[in-house]
Amino acid sequence: MKWTETVLVFIVTGIITVIGNTIGYHHPLSEAAIGYLMLLAVVLLGMAISKYVPLKLPMVFWISLLALLSTSAISPWAKTISYYTGKLDFTAICTPILAYAGLAAGKDLAMFKQMSWRIVVVALAVYTGTFVLATVVAQVMLRIEGLI
Amino acid sequence: MKVLQDWKIHLGALIIVVICEMIGTRKVQMGPGVLLFLPMLYAMILGGIISWPRLKLISLKEMNVATTVLTLTTFMLVAKLGVIIGPSLAKVAQSGLALSMQELGHFFGTVILGLPLALLLGLGRESIGATFSIDREPNIAIIAEKYGLDSPEGRGVMSVYICGTLFGAVWVGLLAGYLAALNIFHPYALAMGAGVGSGSMMAAASGAIKAVFPEYGTDILMYAGASNLLTTIIGIYFCLFVSLPITEKLYNILSPIIGRGARKTEGGNVNEVD
């Protein structure tokens, strides 16, 4: 995908995200838009690094690292970035993502219909197992360490 | 511009988002817990209905565009979690041991519950691909490389992947909200558990936990984000070098005891369970 194309996609989804954010969480539209643009800068920079740096690390690693550093103690803009990105609610970012996920679901339906119900039950067990076991281990560890 | 040619899909997304955010979060009491319905869950379901092939509202090409957009927007989620973690790096580091240990829960939780169930239901080597991990994109690549996607293992991983795409977020979101409302677990533990290694499932789970414990909002996203990042990045290596060999070994041990093999020696008809 070309860079201009990528940026355009982010601008279109950005408009949707910020509108949803205003409806659902009543943050001022302009401040949330600034927050979105800041996150976008982090994402694009992360994508560029993972493309041009020869280290074989997943893109989410670079984006996370940059985002983390941008609001950590070493960043001179930490307060500003935290303020504006704070106006963009986490769940407001998720709603359009899942809307697109839903809109893409139709193409998997044909294959899904051919699947046995047994594998569907197994899939639910897989998600349940990973979430519940990790929660239990975390609960025990946090208790032992006296953090909760 | 290509993006603007696909305006229908974006307009669809905008309408869905507006409707879902206007409805807002709803709670339904169920037994001792609460089923929590977040706007993102309706968004997934509404989108799914619109893309129902029989309705012919959107073409296959447009669905593929939606997938591309989905991949890109997930990066925004990653960035948002990053800026939440940034100011509290010290706090995250303080719980480093708990965070690392619970990753074992993520990596083995899929096998421990999934594999015996798959075998009891009569699945064959599909169960290896299906249960060795959470079966998102990087995990598919591991199976594809080792067995090929036409193998039983490949069918297993693809089937669970498709289930995850279709209703993983809805399931994990409802489950997390329900468990949180039961008040057995601390919100921090639930938040770490929510970092299952899939953006949409993690989003739905942490959104639900946050709705149950609003006073811990930022900390929940911080722990969930850190945990999800660990699961995603370490997961690639862990699944390849540890989870997959262990799942295969467990399959070989358990299959003759509770799987098809057991039924065979009892003289049962294997085809019956297919």
Tab-separated table of C-alpha atoms in Angstrom, chain B residues 29-250:
chain	number	residue	atom	x	y	z
B	29	GLN	CA	-28.315	-9.090	34.735
B	30	MET	CA	-27.691	-12.814	34.271
B	31	GLY	CA	-27.413	-15.057	37.313
B	32	PRO	CA	-24.769	-13.739	39.701
B	33	GLY	CA	-23.012	-11.691	36.998
B	34	VAL	CA	-23.754	-9.103	34.365
B	35	LEU	CA	-23.712	-9.334	30.576
B	36	LEU	CA	-22.153	-6.109	29.413
B	37	PHE	CA	-22.979	-4.880	25.922
B	38	LEU	CA	-20.543	-2.263	24.651
B	39	PRO	CA	-21.005	-0.159	21.500
B	40	MET	CA	-18.120	-2.056	19.889
B	41	LEU	CA	-20.024	-5.326	20.266
B	42	TYR	CA	-23.108	-3.969	18.495
B	43	ALA	CA	-20.776	-2.541	15.856
B	44	MET	CA	-19.373	-5.986	15.138
B	45	ILE	CA	-22.830	-7.569	14.979
B	46	LEU	CA	-24.389	-4.779	12.877
B	47	GLY	CA	-21.429	-4.896	10.499
B	48	GLY	CA	-21.775	-8.649	10.258
B	49	ILE	CA	-25.446	-8.383	9.356
B	50	ILE	CA	-24.749	-5.766	6.662
B	51	SER	CA	-22.029	-7.950	5.162
B	52	TRP	CA	-24.263	-11.054	5.150
B	53	PRO	CA	-23.650	-12.400	1.618
B	54	ARG	CA	-27.336	-13.052	0.914
B	55	LEU	CA	-28.222	-9.387	1.413
B	56	LYS	CA	-25.745	-8.417	-1.351
B	57	LEU	CA	-25.219	-4.995	0.228
B	58	ILE	CA	-21.441	-5.066	-0.079
B	59	SER	CA	-19.240	-6.916	-2.522
B	60	LEU	CA	-16.416	-9.299	-1.774
B	61	LYS	CA	-13.972	-6.650	-2.972
B	62	GLU	CA	-15.354	-4.179	-0.451
B	63	MET	CA	-15.069	-6.764	2.328
B	64	ASN	CA	-11.400	-7.146	1.462
B	65	VAL	CA	-11.018	-3.366	1.702
B	66	ALA	CA	-12.619	-3.550	5.150
B	67	THR	CA	-9.991	-6.117	6.183
B	68	THR	CA	-7.169	-3.837	5.048
B	69	VAL	CA	-8.670	-0.878	6.910
B	70	LEU	CA	-9.106	-3.102	9.957
B	71	THR	CA	-5.408	-3.998	10.020
B	72	LEU	CA	-4.387	-0.351	9.797
B	73	THR	CA	-6.810	0.946	12.430
B	74	THR	CA	-5.638	-1.717	14.877
B	75	PHE	CA	-2.313	0.160	14.909
B	76	MET	CA	-4.134	3.193	16.335
B	77	LEU	CA	-5.257	0.990	19.205
B	78	VAL	CA	-1.669	-0.114	19.773
B	79	ALA	CA	-0.511	3.517	19.814
B	80	LYS	CA	-3.293	4.535	22.207
B	81	LEU	CA	-2.294	1.777	24.632
B	82	GLY	CA	1.336	2.844	24.322
B	83	VAL	CA	0.635	6.439	25.355
B	84	ILE	CA	-1.401	5.142	28.300
B	85	ILE	CA	1.482	2.953	29.495
B	86	GLY	CA	4.160	5.645	28.991
B	87	PRO	CA	3.561	7.759	32.131
B	88	SER	CA	3.314	4.667	34.371
B	89	LEU	CA	6.292	2.692	33.108
B	90	ALA	CA	7.622	2.401	36.655
B	91	LYS	CA	4.329	0.960	37.852
B	92	VAL	CA	4.290	-1.574	35.024
B	93	ALA	CA	7.884	-2.546	35.785
B	94	GLN	CA	6.932	-3.038	39.433
B	95	SER	CA	4.456	-5.729	38.426
B	96	GLY	CA	6.915	-7.187	35.944
B	97	LEU	CA	7.049	-10.576	37.643
B	98	ALA	CA	3.263	-10.980	37.725
B	99	LEU	CA	3.062	-9.782	34.132
B	100	SER	CA	5.645	-12.295	32.943
B	101	MET	CA	4.200	-15.208	34.901
B	102	GLN	CA	0.637	-14.647	33.678
B	103	GLU	CA	1.939	-14.923	30.122
B	104	LEU	CA	2.364	-18.630	30.857
B	105	GLY	CA	-1.363	-18.612	31.563
B	106	HIS	CA	-1.988	-17.100	28.132
B	107	PHE	CA	0.266	-19.534	26.346
B	108	PHE	CA	-0.854	-22.724	28.074
B	109	GLY	CA	-4.476	-21.757	28.763
B	110	THR	CA	-5.454	-22.511	25.157
B	111	VAL	CA	-4.047	-26.059	25.307
B	112	ILE	CA	-5.102	-26.999	28.828
B	113	LEU	CA	-8.793	-26.387	28.219
B	114	GLY	CA	-8.954	-26.756	24.445
B	115	LEU	CA	-6.977	-29.917	23.716
B	116	PRO	CA	-8.788	-32.377	26.027
B	117	LEU	CA	-12.126	-30.965	24.869
B	118	ALA	CA	-11.146	-31.282	21.205
B	119	LEU	CA	-10.119	-34.902	21.755
B	120	LEU	CA	-13.289	-35.716	23.674
B	121	LEU	CA	-15.298	-34.272	20.795
B	122	GLY	CA	-13.497	-36.640	18.478
B	123	LEU	CA	-11.271	-34.253	16.562
B	124	GLY	CA	-8.037	-35.612	15.125
B	125	ARG	CA	-4.820	-33.747	14.416
B	126	GLU	CA	-6.940	-30.643	13.766
B	127	SER	CA	-6.879	-30.232	17.522
B	128	ILE	CA	-3.135	-29.485	17.466
B	129	GLY	CA	-3.537	-26.500	15.135
B	130	ALA	CA	-6.737	-25.470	16.856
B	131	THR	CA	-5.471	-25.348	20.425
B	132	PHE	CA	-1.694	-24.699	20.425
B	133	SER	CA	-2.307	-20.931	20.570
B	134	ILE	CA	-4.968	-18.239	20.247
B	135	ASP	CA	-4.656	-18.776	16.472
B	136	ARG	CA	-4.244	-15.258	15.142
B	137	GLU	CA	-2.210	-14.291	12.067
B	138	PRO	CA	1.338	-14.967	13.388
B	139	ASN	CA	0.243	-18.384	14.665
B	140	ILE	CA	-1.227	-19.308	11.286
B	141	ALA	CA	2.160	-18.569	9.756
B	142	ILE	CA	3.813	-21.003	12.187
B	143	ILE	CA	1.423	-23.843	11.288
B	144	ALA	CA	1.564	-23.001	7.574
B	145	GLU	CA	5.331	-23.288	7.608
B	146	LYS	CA	5.486	-26.516	9.591
B	147	TYR	CA	2.489	-28.507	8.274
B	148	GLY	CA	1.033	-26.488	5.393
B	149	LEU	CA	-2.477	-25.084	5.495
B	150	ASP	CA	-3.987	-28.073	3.648
B	151	SER	CA	-3.020	-30.408	6.493
B	152	PRO	CA	-5.392	-31.302	9.368
B	153	GLU	CA	-3.311	-29.008	11.622
B	154	GLY	CA	-3.767	-26.228	9.065
B	155	ARG	CA	-7.537	-26.741	8.962
B	156	GLY	CA	-7.586	-26.610	12.756
B	157	VAL	CA	-5.757	-23.303	12.978
B	158	MET	CA	-7.804	-21.737	10.155
B	159	SER	CA	-11.124	-22.806	11.675
B	160	VAL	CA	-10.318	-21.286	15.059
B	161	TYR	CA	-8.955	-18.190	13.309
B	162	ILE	CA	-12.257	-17.732	11.486
B	163	CYS	CA	-14.260	-18.261	14.681
B	164	GLY	CA	-12.050	-15.617	16.305
B	165	THR	CA	-12.663	-13.183	13.484
B	166	LEU	CA	-16.398	-13.773	13.532
B	167	PHE	CA	-17.187	-13.827	17.226
B	168	GLY	CA	-13.983	-13.910	19.299
B	169	ALA	CA	-14.357	-10.313	20.452
B	170	VAL	CA	-18.032	-10.712	21.333
B	171	TRP	CA	-17.344	-13.896	23.302
B	172	VAL	CA	-14.279	-12.663	25.187
B	173	GLY	CA	-15.959	-9.302	25.843
B	174	LEU	CA	-19.030	-10.910	27.394
B	175	LEU	CA	-16.909	-13.401	29.328
B	176	ALA	CA	-14.629	-10.703	30.741
B	177	GLY	CA	-17.539	-8.490	31.756
B	178	TYR	CA	-19.283	-11.409	33.416
B	179	LEU	CA	-16.189	-12.558	35.337
B	180	ALA	CA	-15.443	-8.987	36.395
B	181	ALA	CA	-18.958	-8.459	37.734
B	182	LEU	CA	-18.651	-11.635	39.839
B	183	ASN	CA	-16.049	-9.774	41.922
B	184	ILE	CA	-13.789	-12.805	42.408
B	185	PHE	CA	-10.781	-11.305	40.665
B	186	HIS	CA	-9.013	-8.006	41.125
B	187	PRO	CA	-9.407	-5.677	38.115
B	188	TYR	CA	-5.612	-5.702	37.594
B	189	ALA	CA	-5.577	-9.502	37.285
B	190	LEU	CA	-8.519	-9.402	34.868
B	191	ALA	CA	-6.794	-6.660	32.880
B	192	MET	CA	-3.656	-8.757	32.496
B	193	GLY	CA	-5.807	-11.721	31.504
B	194	ALA	CA	-7.451	-9.549	28.829
B	195	GLY	CA	-4.155	-9.240	26.939
B	196	VAL	CA	-4.846	-12.431	24.985
B	197	GLY	CA	-2.804	-11.360	21.961
B	198	SER	CA	-5.600	-10.285	19.639
B	199	GLY	CA	-6.347	-6.585	19.275
B	200	SER	CA	-10.111	-6.888	18.982
B	201	MET	CA	-10.534	-9.495	21.742
B	202	MET	CA	-8.292	-7.522	24.073
B	203	ALA	CA	-10.246	-4.343	23.284
B	204	ALA	CA	-13.606	-5.957	23.994
B	205	ALA	CA	-12.357	-7.587	27.202
B	206	SER	CA	-10.641	-4.540	28.671
B	207	GLY	CA	-13.538	-2.311	27.626
B	208	ALA	CA	-15.882	-4.569	29.569
B	209	ILE	CA	-13.622	-4.752	32.648
B	210	LYS	CA	-13.262	-0.967	32.565
B	211	ALA	CA	-17.043	-0.583	32.459
B	212	VAL	CA	-17.377	-2.740	35.590
B	213	PHE	CA	-14.548	-0.952	37.463
B	214	PRO	CA	-14.588	2.620	36.083
B	215	GLU	CA	-12.476	3.890	39.003
B	216	TYR	CA	-9.561	1.728	37.789
B	217	GLY	CA	-10.034	2.742	34.125
B	218	THR	CA	-6.523	3.876	33.220
B	219	ASP	CA	-4.765	1.138	35.185
B	220	ILE	CA	-6.908	-1.511	33.505
B	221	LEU	CA	-5.961	-0.290	30.030
B	222	MET	CA	-2.328	0.002	31.108
B	223	TYR	CA	-2.067	-3.595	32.352
B	224	ALA	CA	-4.159	-4.991	29.517
B	225	GLY	CA	-2.045	-3.127	26.986
B	226	ALA	CA	1.246	-4.248	28.500
B	227	SER	CA	0.055	-7.842	28.725
B	228	ASN	CA	-1.269	-7.826	25.156
B	229	LEU	CA	2.031	-6.472	23.889
B	230	LEU	CA	3.958	-9.212	25.689
B	231	THR	CA	1.591	-11.905	24.401
B	232	THR	CA	1.915	-10.641	20.829
B	233	ILE	CA	5.679	-10.234	20.717
B	234	ILE	CA	6.882	-13.101	22.916
B	235	GLY	CA	4.035	-15.249	21.615
B	236	ILE	CA	5.568	-15.566	18.151
B	237	TYR	CA	8.660	-17.248	19.569
B	238	PHE	CA	7.009	-19.027	22.461
B	239	CYS	CA	4.373	-20.661	20.274
B	240	LEU	CA	6.958	-21.839	17.783
B	241	PHE	CA	9.534	-23.233	20.198
B	242	VAL	CA	7.466	-24.253	23.235
B	243	SER	CA	3.690	-24.352	22.743
B	244	LEU	CA	3.589	-26.246	19.475
B	245	PRO	CA	5.993	-29.065	20.471
B	246	ILE	CA	4.238	-29.432	23.829
B	247	THR	CA	0.783	-29.512	22.236
B	248	GLU	CA	1.930	-32.171	19.812
B	249	LYS	CA	3.418	-34.257	22.607
B	250	LEU	CA	0.262	-33.914	24.704
